[in-house]
């Protein structure tokens, strides 16, 4: 990888830096504005920072959105202006300021409670979104997520992101994401900066994120910042709420499949607070009470401690742990099957502000995933186990010089400890499944990065970034150069054109034993034989604010080239093999598409319409005779409609409708008989069609829910949500089965599906 690409990347990077330097010199020759306006936006009720708030000078296009830490800092001219601060869910704040010097303002926003229960969003918020130098980035508030019906009644961040443009999904109900033609392992999912390796409970039907503790979710599918890396297709950042520093709070929810409870309380008022939340499915207990057996349950626990030492220092420690446990016993045959799947993520975050211009963010993280699959059948035993543990450290420094220059630099380090993939067997089955054990592996990833955002003119912003990633193992080492470029051209105050280029490298590969993302997949590092994956992605977008409709319209086009993708050799037995280098192939991929999003966040009716037109292909020299073929989840069309309507201050109607082109499948088209030279028996050998040559039936589904809530003035707030998943009872096909029809004495294809209509209801409260 390095020998092929590095000299080209260095060459073109110097050219970009030279051209960019010319633009900076031209921009610096213009008259500079003298003052800096900065501050931190916080929730007046909890003291928690408010990200993505719009801060601007009334009557001008000067302003910005606050960052993840609620901070803002931008250049202002001399004179008196009215400063407006607005964000979804809070009342808009205004303040007149006479700018004669550098000014600081730390506004506290109050929760918006108007007559209709609507959320006010000023047109200027969309205008700031238009002018922000970012592309293919979508932030979703918790309020929006709460309005979307889900399979379990509790809102699910993963399921919500699957309704966004460019984000595909696997089989119905799965928590896997296939972003812009990429694979499921190419998404970096972070919980308070800690990696989450398995984001699903219940074999992927529910995510591991407890809605009671979430603060915000941001998904980036293109235009990546230089500070983010390690995966090719997307970065999903999930942040939990800081515990309330002022008063005790409690909230709980009883859902169709699981219940949850969360508490938060100050230990030292205005200084130290703590929160704790737990969730468990109880379907097994309900089945047991009715005399049935459902040998599966999951639980997860979240905790967080926040310490605000002073106005310039905040330290927080967050923890997540979740287990899935299944135990099937068959007494008549003296057999049982058990699966224990463990998931955890811990993060220690420190945020320090040196000055309004200079800040530091540090994160120390630990993440783990493991499983143990055990099957006992009379005197035979098969046990499969695997685990991965990652320790990480990330340091980021932000510097704003007050002259339209924002610098971000730092280093990202992760150490991966991959335990042996172990297969143990006893009894007669050991003749078929021999004992095997792979070697323990350690991999170190380190990536220094730097980016520079510059307001070149009144209409042009540009960001140039560079990340140097590397992976070091005992037997090999790789280095990858990752240039990032982003530019925004504001055509008017209401519309802009945005362009980006990103090169990404990925040194860990997820090996799946089936088309379904079961918790028996393993993460495998790059080595001398298995090379790192890498990608090039170009995005061009048009963004427009629609004041008449109080909406935002985006149209984006992308092209992505993927290299060194991983696939099993045809006919290999992946489940019982530990010599993965011998059964893996590497090939190429490419995808291109168009994404449309129309989003409305104000008024009685809110929601969005998303449409994706895309094509995704793969090429492996030893698969499909070396010809290009559609990827497994190459869905040509993907439509999502999300709507929420306020019927009454206490009644709300919500619904989603999805339409997806069918996924791809490789069916058996014939069988032939051959004599086994070892056992002298006749084997039936299947013959397959071209790889992914058949498209399954298209999928469409309607989900509806209605919400009834308590009066706003009540001390204890509650709400009841009832609805149905898949209202018109259409099953989603998950594959093709070749079955024998005895009456017709012939074989025929069938498309088995999952999920008919599933009613749900959940009751929640907060105080």
XYZ file of C-alpha atoms in Angstrom:
767
model
C 0.000 0.000 0.000
C 2.710 2.470 0.982
C 4.998 1.789 -1.967
C 2.164 2.171 -4.472
C 0.484 5.282 -3.168
C 2.690 7.299 -0.843
C 4.735 9.212 -3.439
C 1.579 10.186 -5.347
C -0.146 11.336 -2.182
C 2.850 13.356 -1.018
C 3.197 14.938 -4.462
C -0.437 16.003 -4.734
C -0.589 17.028 -1.079
C 2.245 19.514 -1.651
C 0.393 20.878 -4.676
C -2.772 21.284 -2.602
C -0.836 22.940 0.207
C 0.792 25.352 -2.263
C -2.524 26.359 -3.852
C -4.145 26.603 -0.456
C -1.314 28.851 0.778
C -1.880 31.191 -2.159
C -5.557 31.500 -1.193
C -4.610 32.231 2.408
C -2.205 34.967 1.350
C -4.883 36.548 -0.831
C -7.419 36.358 1.976
C -5.006 37.831 4.517
C -4.450 40.791 2.226
C -8.099 41.732 2.765
C -9.116 43.956 5.639
C -9.263 41.911 8.862
C -12.044 42.372 11.360
C -10.794 43.323 14.804
C -12.749 41.443 17.477
C -13.429 37.860 18.614
C -16.785 36.793 20.065
C -16.766 33.499 21.998
C -18.569 31.549 24.684
C -20.136 28.288 25.824
C -23.872 27.532 25.523
C -25.459 25.577 28.385
C -28.818 24.199 29.476
C -30.245 26.494 32.163
C -31.921 23.562 33.902
C -29.102 21.020 34.015
C -25.972 23.059 33.342
C -25.092 20.670 30.511
C -23.503 22.082 27.365
C -25.742 22.464 24.300
C -24.128 21.370 20.998
C -25.127 22.503 17.498
C -26.811 25.726 18.648
C -26.953 28.530 16.084
C -25.201 31.761 17.178
C -25.391 34.704 14.771
C -25.632 38.477 14.502
C -29.178 39.540 13.583
C -29.435 40.961 10.073
C -26.095 39.506 8.924
C -24.678 36.193 7.767
C -22.024 36.306 10.513
C -22.185 33.410 12.955
C -21.685 29.706 13.435
C -23.020 26.608 15.151
C -21.644 25.597 18.545
C -19.466 22.491 18.552
C -19.893 19.208 20.466
C -18.830 20.983 23.654
C -21.275 23.867 23.202
C -18.436 26.251 22.336
C -18.458 28.981 19.702
C -15.880 31.533 18.602
C -15.993 33.754 15.526
C -14.891 37.115 14.194
C -17.193 40.177 14.530
C -17.002 43.752 13.210
C -16.993 46.824 15.393
C -20.440 48.112 16.350
C -23.678 47.203 18.138
C -25.503 44.034 17.096
C -28.257 41.817 18.437
C -26.883 38.321 19.053
C -29.381 35.476 18.532
C -28.934 31.970 19.977
C -31.343 29.235 18.867
C -31.490 25.450 18.891
C -34.153 22.759 18.719
C -35.965 22.256 22.028
C -34.924 25.554 23.673
C -36.325 29.064 23.722
C -34.437 31.489 21.491
C -32.216 33.974 23.357
C -31.346 37.489 22.194
C -28.861 39.996 23.568
C -27.572 43.349 22.309
C -23.792 43.702 22.480
C -21.643 46.705 21.597
C -18.475 45.194 20.148
C -15.610 47.548 20.990
C -13.272 44.739 22.077
C -13.129 40.943 22.316
C -16.335 39.754 24.008
C -17.387 36.592 25.839
C -20.981 35.497 26.497
C -22.069 32.197 28.069
C -25.832 31.965 27.467
C -28.025 29.556 29.441
C -30.971 28.296 27.387
C -34.355 27.386 28.856
C -36.515 24.523 27.595
C -39.116 25.737 25.090
C -42.678 25.193 26.344
C -45.194 26.893 24.053
C -48.899 26.318 23.705
C -48.816 23.713 20.962
C -45.787 21.898 22.326
C -43.941 22.753 19.122
C -40.237 23.392 18.899
C -39.221 26.765 17.503
C -36.487 26.806 14.900
C -35.527 30.120 13.381
C -34.806 30.373 9.676
C -31.329 31.572 10.591
C -30.521 28.145 12.072
C -30.906 26.603 8.636
C -28.912 29.495 7.161
C -26.048 28.680 9.511
C -26.298 25.025 8.470
C -26.035 26.114 4.833
C -22.870 28.115 5.531
C -21.157 25.628 7.863
C -18.135 24.027 6.216
C -19.273 20.411 6.437
C -20.844 17.930 4.039
C -22.521 14.531 4.562
C -22.896 15.217 8.292
C -26.281 14.784 9.986
C -26.952 15.510 13.658
C -30.153 14.077 15.125
C -31.606 15.327 18.374
C -33.050 13.020 21.001
C -36.415 14.770 20.555
C -36.493 13.713 16.897
C -35.555 10.119 17.723
C -38.270 9.819 20.351
C -40.890 10.439 17.668
C -39.876 7.516 15.440
C -41.660 4.160 15.954
C -39.339 1.201 16.502
C -39.586 -2.556 16.726
C -39.330 -2.584 20.524
C -41.180 0.632 21.360
C -37.973 2.269 22.688
C -36.311 4.629 20.230
C -33.139 3.268 18.695
C -30.318 5.464 17.275
C -29.158 2.731 14.888
C -32.638 2.254 13.426
C -33.013 6.030 13.056
C -29.744 6.388 11.134
C -30.922 3.617 8.792
C -33.662 6.051 7.705
C -31.112 8.615 6.510
C -29.893 8.962 2.910
C -26.902 6.834 1.987
C -27.405 4.408 4.876
C -28.561 0.939 3.898
C -29.369 -1.990 6.129
C -29.028 -5.734 5.959
C -31.917 -8.043 6.699
C -35.041 -6.705 8.379
C -34.424 -5.556 11.950
C -30.626 -5.807 11.768
C -28.419 -3.173 13.425
C -25.821 -3.381 10.641
C -25.296 -0.312 8.444
C -24.088 -0.384 4.840
C -23.058 3.196 4.118
C -22.571 4.395 0.555
C -21.875 0.927 -0.790
C -19.500 -0.059 2.000
C -19.530 -3.160 4.187
C -20.884 -3.499 7.713
C -17.435 -3.510 9.337
C -16.505 -0.137 7.811
C -18.438 1.976 10.332
C -16.729 3.452 13.383
C -19.272 3.572 16.227
C -18.179 5.603 19.261
C -19.845 5.944 22.654
C -18.312 8.945 24.431
C -15.192 8.387 22.254
C -14.919 4.651 23.104
C -15.254 2.095 20.292
C -18.359 -0.111 20.288
C -17.525 -3.373 18.493
C -20.971 -4.948 18.531
C -23.782 -2.385 18.434
C -26.628 -4.907 18.607
C -28.620 -6.860 21.172
C -31.014 -9.680 20.302
C -28.893 -10.718 17.289
C -29.022 -7.158 15.975
C -32.735 -6.439 16.370
C -32.068 -3.829 19.075
C -29.036 -1.590 19.527
C -26.929 -1.423 22.682
C -27.736 2.261 23.254
C -30.062 2.990 26.167
C -32.243 5.930 25.119
C -32.491 7.152 28.724
C -28.844 8.276 28.816
C -28.306 9.685 25.325
C -27.600 13.337 24.585
C -26.919 13.550 20.845
C -26.020 11.447 17.816
C -24.021 12.565 14.777
C -23.393 10.517 11.636
C -20.691 11.430 9.106
C -20.675 9.599 5.769
C -18.341 11.888 3.776
C -16.193 14.977 4.210
C -14.398 13.355 7.146
C -12.374 15.474 9.528
C -8.693 14.587 9.803
C -9.240 13.753 13.481
C -11.457 10.778 12.562
C -10.233 7.542 11.015
C -9.863 3.795 11.323
C -12.899 2.902 9.181
C -13.774 3.522 5.536
C -17.470 4.374 5.354
C -18.825 6.313 8.328
C -18.252 7.686 11.810
C -21.177 7.545 14.227
C -20.654 9.500 17.450
C -23.068 8.786 20.289
C -22.690 11.024 23.339
C -24.334 10.473 26.714
C -25.789 13.189 28.906
C -23.814 14.698 31.745
C -25.576 14.023 35.074
C -27.557 16.950 36.479
C -25.421 19.142 38.761
C -28.432 20.841 40.341
C -31.050 18.293 41.372
C -32.071 14.637 41.526
C -33.775 13.239 38.433
C -35.302 9.897 37.544
C -36.812 8.486 34.391
C -38.042 5.061 33.456
C -39.736 3.194 30.666
C -41.615 -0.068 30.286
C -41.505 -1.286 26.695
C -42.733 -4.255 24.707
C -39.432 -6.147 24.862
C -37.415 -4.378 27.557
C -37.662 -1.914 30.425
C -35.184 0.674 31.610
C -34.576 2.962 34.581
C -32.158 5.881 34.931
C -31.283 8.156 37.842
C -28.954 11.142 38.131
C -28.061 13.240 41.125
C -25.508 15.822 42.247
C -22.936 14.692 44.811
C -21.471 18.176 45.250
C -23.816 20.765 43.801
C -22.439 22.541 40.715
C -19.286 20.408 40.934
C -19.791 16.654 40.996
C -22.685 14.508 39.782
C -23.383 10.883 38.932
C -25.867 8.933 36.811
C -26.745 5.251 36.557
C -29.044 3.472 34.116
C -30.021 -0.131 33.507
C -32.058 -2.025 30.935
C -33.198 -5.637 30.618
C -35.405 -7.607 28.316
C -38.015 -9.655 30.127
C -39.468 -11.738 27.320
C -37.931 -14.817 28.977
C -39.724 -14.059 32.256
C -43.064 -13.491 30.527
C -42.681 -16.770 28.646
C -41.786 -18.572 31.879
C -44.874 -17.190 33.624
C -47.082 -18.525 30.820
C -45.517 -21.986 30.897
C -43.379 -21.472 27.781
C -39.634 -21.436 27.301
C -37.706 -18.554 25.725
C -34.079 -19.162 26.765
C -32.696 -15.739 25.897
C -32.263 -12.370 27.581
C -29.981 -9.350 27.476
C -29.135 -6.551 29.856
C -26.957 -3.469 29.805
C -25.776 -0.914 32.348
C -24.604 2.673 31.819
C -22.918 4.914 34.362
C -21.347 8.349 34.263
C -19.548 10.659 36.689
C -18.948 14.302 35.797
C -16.674 16.666 37.705
C -16.546 20.361 36.833
C -13.391 21.535 38.578
C -13.871 25.098 37.331
C -15.127 26.927 34.267
C -12.102 25.749 32.279
C -11.908 22.077 33.289
C -14.449 19.276 33.012
C -13.644 15.615 33.656
C -16.088 12.777 33.037
C -15.933 9.002 33.272
C -18.551 6.933 31.473
C -19.036 3.174 31.469
C -21.143 0.748 29.459
C -21.497 -3.018 29.863
C -23.956 -5.302 28.139
C -24.413 -9.075 27.881
C -26.545 -11.346 25.703
C -27.201 -14.785 27.187
C -28.888 -17.736 25.511
C -29.251 -21.260 26.923
C -31.258 -23.937 25.110
C -31.690 -27.292 26.848
C -33.287 -30.424 25.404
C -33.740 -32.880 28.247
C -35.016 -35.749 26.111
C -31.803 -35.872 24.114
C -29.393 -34.706 26.831
C -28.237 -31.751 24.735
C -27.900 -28.024 25.250
C -26.631 -24.969 23.408
C -25.367 -21.812 25.064
C -24.176 -18.442 23.822
C -22.714 -15.666 25.971
C -21.926 -12.432 24.179
C -20.191 -9.664 26.171
C -19.741 -6.021 25.186
C -18.228 -3.087 27.100
C -16.890 0.435 26.595
C -15.250 2.807 29.097
C -14.125 6.395 28.539
C -12.335 9.011 30.634
C -12.714 12.435 28.995
C -11.045 15.701 29.976
C -11.909 19.051 28.408
C -9.704 22.030 29.195
C -10.062 25.606 27.962
C -6.844 27.610 28.023
C -8.511 30.703 26.554
C -11.414 31.549 24.245
C -9.060 30.721 21.383
C -7.329 27.572 22.641
C -8.829 24.343 24.021
C -7.796 20.746 24.657
C -9.820 17.513 24.569
C -8.319 14.248 25.835
C -9.870 10.791 25.930
C -8.610 7.556 27.496
C -10.743 4.590 26.431
C -11.131 0.835 26.791
C -13.433 -1.324 24.657
C -14.068 -5.049 24.585
C -16.119 -7.708 22.856
C -16.187 -11.461 23.398
C -18.373 -14.484 22.866
C -18.499 -18.117 23.870
C -20.619 -20.553 21.864
C -21.036 -23.993 23.409
C -22.957 -27.008 22.145
C -23.276 -30.282 24.064
C -25.014 -33.278 22.501
C -24.890 -36.333 24.740
C -21.159 -37.197 24.862
C -20.095 -34.693 22.219
C -18.941 -31.122 22.807
C -18.078 -28.181 20.548
C -16.948 -24.903 22.119
C -15.998 -21.783 20.110
C -14.646 -18.638 21.796
C -13.070 -15.330 20.822
C -12.410 -11.872 22.288
C -10.893 -8.490 21.444
C -9.784 -5.709 23.809
C -8.734 -2.223 22.688
C -7.086 0.522 24.732
C -7.009 3.994 23.234
C -5.805 7.522 23.813
C -6.766 10.584 21.790
C -5.536 14.130 22.282
C -6.994 17.029 20.262
C -6.061 20.713 20.406
C -8.302 23.378 18.831
C -6.920 26.845 18.142
C -8.882 29.769 16.712
C -6.700 32.815 16.037
C -9.542 35.334 15.761
C -8.731 35.947 12.095
C -10.876 33.282 10.437
C -8.370 30.463 11.025
C -9.287 27.333 12.977
C -6.524 24.793 13.560
C -7.087 21.287 14.897
C -4.207 18.960 15.651
C -3.561 15.908 17.774
C -2.783 12.211 17.895
C -4.975 9.105 17.963
C -3.540 5.854 19.396
C -5.191 2.449 19.851
C -3.734 -0.879 20.967
C -5.731 -3.975 19.985
C -5.279 -7.264 21.827
C -6.926 -10.078 19.874
C -7.219 -13.296 21.848
C -7.016 -16.669 20.114
C -9.998 -17.864 18.111
C -10.433 -21.252 19.748
C -12.361 -24.344 18.652
C -12.506 -27.183 21.197
C -14.265 -30.494 20.591
C -14.760 -33.764 22.446
C -16.267 -37.106 21.468
C -16.913 -38.392 17.961
C -17.437 -34.874 16.645
C -13.702 -34.232 17.098
C -13.103 -36.358 13.978
C -15.021 -33.758 11.975
C -14.244 -30.637 14.024
C -10.661 -30.936 15.306
C -9.314 -28.821 18.146
C -7.823 -25.595 16.813
C -6.404 -22.425 18.275
C -5.184 -19.324 16.460
C -2.316 -17.219 17.734
C -2.817 -14.207 19.988
C -2.207 -10.986 18.103
C -1.415 -7.426 19.117
C -1.754 -4.457 16.807
C -0.865 -0.826 17.504
C -2.564 1.933 15.533
C -1.196 5.467 15.773
C -2.310 8.451 13.724
C -1.153 12.060 14.144
C -3.425 14.540 12.368
C -3.767 18.222 11.566
C -6.446 20.313 9.849
C -6.830 23.971 9.001
C -10.191 25.633 8.375
C -10.060 29.039 6.729
C -12.654 31.639 5.735
C -11.030 32.570 2.425
C -13.611 35.176 1.386
C -17.106 36.197 2.448
C -18.431 33.337 0.318
C -15.740 30.653 0.442
C -14.621 28.427 3.311
C -12.061 25.656 2.992
C -10.628 22.961 5.226
C -7.456 21.067 4.416
C -6.467 18.178 6.631
C -3.907 15.411 6.765
C -3.774 12.207 8.790
C -0.891 9.743 8.828
C -2.215 6.394 10.029
C -0.095 3.353 10.780
C -0.480 -0.181 12.090
C 2.310 -2.172 13.696
C 2.243 -5.920 14.401
C 4.998 -8.320 15.362
C 5.477 -9.541 11.793
C 4.499 -6.517 9.703
C 3.819 -2.793 9.645
C 1.784 -0.471 7.438
C 1.587 3.272 7.004
C -1.152 5.169 5.186
C -1.382 8.811 4.121
C -4.872 10.244 4.365
C -5.430 13.703 2.863
C -8.793 15.356 3.523
C -10.173 18.415 1.712
C -13.471 20.264 2.056
C -14.774 23.478 0.518
C -18.036 25.419 0.861
C -19.126 28.034 -1.665
C -22.057 30.135 -0.391
C -24.018 31.150 -3.487
C -26.415 33.231 -1.368
C -27.376 33.357 2.303
C -29.821 30.527 1.571
C -27.869 28.155 -0.676
C -24.399 26.709 -1.012
C -22.350 24.167 -2.930
C -20.047 21.854 -0.964
C -17.275 19.532 -2.128
C -15.053 17.073 -0.294
C -12.385 14.434 -0.812
C -11.395 11.825 1.779
C -8.905 8.998 1.768
C -9.336 6.435 4.546
C -7.457 3.342 5.768
C -8.783 0.432 7.821
C -6.490 -2.079 9.524
C -9.106 -4.310 11.215
C -11.435 -6.606 9.255
C -14.623 -8.187 10.542
C -14.998 -11.768 9.356
C -18.608 -12.950 9.292
C -19.576 -16.605 9.260
C -22.913 -15.896 7.611
C -24.873 -13.228 5.781
C -26.458 -12.345 9.105
C -24.349 -10.346 11.575
C -24.446 -12.844 14.415
C -22.334 -12.240 17.511
C -19.954 -14.987 16.360
C -18.067 -12.734 13.958
C -14.420 -12.000 14.684
C -12.159 -9.010 14.103
C -8.975 -9.897 12.245
C -5.922 -7.620 11.886
C -4.006 -6.824 8.724
C -0.749 -8.741 8.356
C 1.820 -9.738 5.732
C -0.841 -11.534 3.678
C -4.084 -9.697 4.468
C -3.568 -6.075 3.492
C -5.385 -3.063 5.002
C -8.546 -1.833 3.333
C -8.473 1.679 1.901
C -10.818 4.007 0.071
C -11.063 7.226 -1.900
C -14.327 9.170 -1.726
C -15.468 12.318 -3.528
C -18.672 14.143 -2.582
C -20.377 17.126 -4.223
C -23.488 18.601 -2.629
C -26.040 21.364 -3.059
C -27.690 22.668 0.140
C -30.618 25.090 0.200
C -32.691 26.666 2.935
C -36.426 26.844 2.083
C -37.864 29.631 4.295
C -41.406 29.264 2.947
C -41.516 25.621 4.016
C -39.195 26.179 6.986
C -37.143 23.282 5.702
C -33.672 22.314 4.529
C -33.042 20.612 1.183
C -29.811 18.775 0.375
C -28.725 17.010 -2.802
C -25.424 15.124 -2.754
C -23.529 12.977 -5.261
C -20.746 10.610 -4.247
C -18.233 8.224 -5.768
C -16.229 5.792 -3.639
C -13.424 3.419 -4.641
C -12.613 0.577 -2.232
C -9.448 -1.539 -2.208
C -8.376 -4.748 -0.417
C -11.871 -5.780 0.623
C -12.053 -9.159 2.372
C -14.140 -12.175 1.381
C -13.995 -15.899 2.126
C -12.891 -18.275 -0.599
C -15.764 -20.202 -2.117
C -16.291 -23.540 -0.416
C -14.216 -22.713 2.668
C -15.423 -23.741 6.130
C -15.041 -20.461 7.999
C -16.769 -21.417 11.227
C -14.314 -24.142 12.252
C -11.125 -22.703 10.765
C -8.419 -20.756 12.583
C -6.022 -20.364 9.631
C -7.792 -17.366 8.152
C -4.935 -16.311 5.881
C -5.518 -19.502 3.871
C -9.239 -18.958 3.278
C -9.432 -15.214 2.647
C -9.511 -13.340 -0.643
C -9.023 -9.634 -1.240
C -10.580 -7.581 -3.989
C -11.949 -4.217 -5.035
C -15.201 -2.346 -4.765
C -16.823 0.742 -6.191
C -20.009 2.631 -5.520
C -21.663 5.787 -6.718
C -24.958 7.407 -5.984
C -27.243 10.349 -5.405
C -28.795 11.289 -2.050
C -31.745 13.622 -1.480
C -32.956 14.900 1.891
C -35.831 17.292 2.630
C -35.989 17.970 6.374
C -38.525 20.017 8.366
C -38.047 20.734 12.080
C -40.606 23.466 12.842
C -44.387 23.576 13.131
C -47.129 21.082 13.855
C -45.748 18.758 11.197
C -42.062 17.774 11.298
C -39.975 15.029 9.743
C -38.023 14.277 6.605
C -38.064 12.588 3.214
C -34.896 10.760 2.177
C -34.110 9.099 -1.147
C -30.972 7.280 -2.262
C -30.184 6.107 -5.778
C -26.988 4.061 -5.659
C -24.992 1.231 -7.185
C -22.406 -0.917 -5.415
C -20.152 -3.563 -7.005
C -17.311 -5.920 -6.084
C -14.511 -7.677 -7.957
C -12.389 -10.617 -6.751
C -10.062 -12.510 -9.077
C -11.226 -15.924 -7.793
C -14.950 -15.136 -7.543
C -17.409 -14.877 -10.437
C -14.566 -15.578 -12.898
C -12.992 -12.248 -12.010
C -15.944 -10.224 -13.340
C -17.572 -7.375 -11.416
C -20.719 -8.374 -9.516
C -23.288 -6.576 -7.302
C -22.471 -6.388 -3.603
C -24.714 -8.326 -1.203
C -26.711 -5.231 -0.221
C -26.647 -3.372 -3.518
C -30.081 -1.773 -3.230
C -30.721 0.503 -6.176
C -33.501 2.553 -4.543
C -34.005 3.461 -0.889
C -36.848 5.738 0.234
C -37.668 6.799 3.812
C -40.504 9.074 4.899
C -40.604 10.141 8.551
C -43.445 12.281 9.860
C -44.700 13.616 13.196
C -47.923 15.577 13.601
C -49.120 17.356 16.755
C -52.841 16.651 16.992
C -53.235 18.398 20.363
C -50.829 19.659 23.051
C -51.028 16.178 24.605
C -51.512 14.016 21.500
C -48.974 13.270 18.783
C -49.101 10.987 15.735
C -45.879 9.555 14.278
C -45.110 7.296 11.360
C -42.387 6.024 9.047
C -42.599 4.417 5.633
C -39.700 2.657 3.966
C -39.151 1.280 0.496
C -35.982 -0.597 -0.439
C -34.961 -2.499 -3.521
C -34.362 -6.144 -2.764
C -30.980 -7.338 -1.554
C -28.828 -9.637 -3.680
C -28.509 -13.400 -3.362
C -26.564 -16.280 -4.937
C -29.003 -19.187 -5.437
C -28.324 -22.839 -6.242
C -29.242 -23.471 -9.877
C -28.336 -27.183 -10.069
C -26.906 -30.134 -8.178
C -24.762 -33.043 -9.338
C -23.528 -36.271 -7.766
C -19.885 -37.180 -7.252
C -18.107 -40.039 -5.511
C -16.236 -39.013 -2.364
C -12.747 -40.576 -2.662
C -12.266 -40.683 1.110
C -15.533 -42.019 2.478
C -16.607 -43.820 -0.750
C -20.070 -42.303 -0.502
C -21.891 -40.133 -3.014
C -21.765 -36.390 -2.336
C -24.338 -33.918 -3.629
C -22.466 -30.892 -4.983
C -24.419 -27.650 -5.535
C -23.930 -25.387 -8.551
C -24.471 -21.682 -7.926
C -25.507 -18.842 -10.196
C -23.267 -15.843 -10.816
C -22.344 -14.153 -7.529
C -25.318 -12.175 -6.177
C -27.008 -12.665 -9.526
C -30.566 -12.746 -8.159
C -32.407 -9.844 -6.561
C -34.813 -10.592 -3.731
C -38.261 -9.029 -3.652
C -38.429 -5.324 -2.861
C -39.207 -4.357 0.727
C -41.641 -1.745 1.968
C -43.055 -1.205 5.438
C -45.255 1.244 7.358
C -44.882 1.866 11.106
C -47.343 4.005 13.069
C -47.578 5.193 16.670
C -49.649 7.583 18.747
C -48.445 9.351 21.889
C -50.492 10.642 24.811
C -48.590 12.709 27.392
C -49.225 14.364 30.746
C -49.882 18.070 31.246
C -46.658 20.135 31.151
C -47.204 21.623 34.617
C -47.284 18.236 36.368
C -44.307 17.446 38.592
C -44.174 13.872 37.337
C -44.197 13.785 33.560
C -45.441 10.665 31.795
C -46.408 9.500 28.346
C -47.919 6.440 26.732
C -46.911 5.383 23.234
C -48.792 2.676 21.340
C -48.415 1.575 17.758
C -47.609 -1.146 15.287
C -44.479 -2.159 13.434
C -45.192 -3.271 9.844
C -48.822 -2.143 9.869
C -49.922 -3.919 6.690
C -48.194 -7.167 7.643
C -45.740 -7.525 4.754
C -42.828 -9.847 5.497
C -39.307 -8.961 4.434
C -37.434 -11.716 2.526
C -34.037 -12.692 3.909
C -32.896 -15.222 1.320
C -33.857 -17.850 -1.221
C -34.479 -21.478 -0.287
C -34.576 -24.293 -2.824
C -37.357 -26.611 -1.618
C -38.827 -29.817 -3.006
C -42.491 -29.881 -4.000
C -43.619 -33.502 -3.567
C -46.936 -32.990 -5.360
C -45.285 -31.534 -8.466
C -42.168 -33.704 -8.059
C -39.928 -30.713 -8.662
C -37.813 -28.126 -6.898
C -38.912 -24.524 -6.493
C -37.562 -21.333 -4.974
C -39.081 -19.743 -1.895
C -38.248 -16.437 -0.196
C -38.684 -16.896 3.575
C -39.259 -13.665 5.452
C -39.129 -12.143 8.909
C -41.699 -10.220 10.905
C -45.344 -9.767 10.281
C -47.180 -6.995 12.078
C -45.867 -6.397 15.610
C -47.963 -4.217 17.934
C -46.116 -2.418 20.719
C -46.767 -0.162 23.674
C -44.501 1.548 26.144
C -45.077 3.741 29.174
C -42.462 6.216 30.376
C -42.145 8.715 33.210
C -39.685 11.344 34.406
C -39.348 13.499 37.511
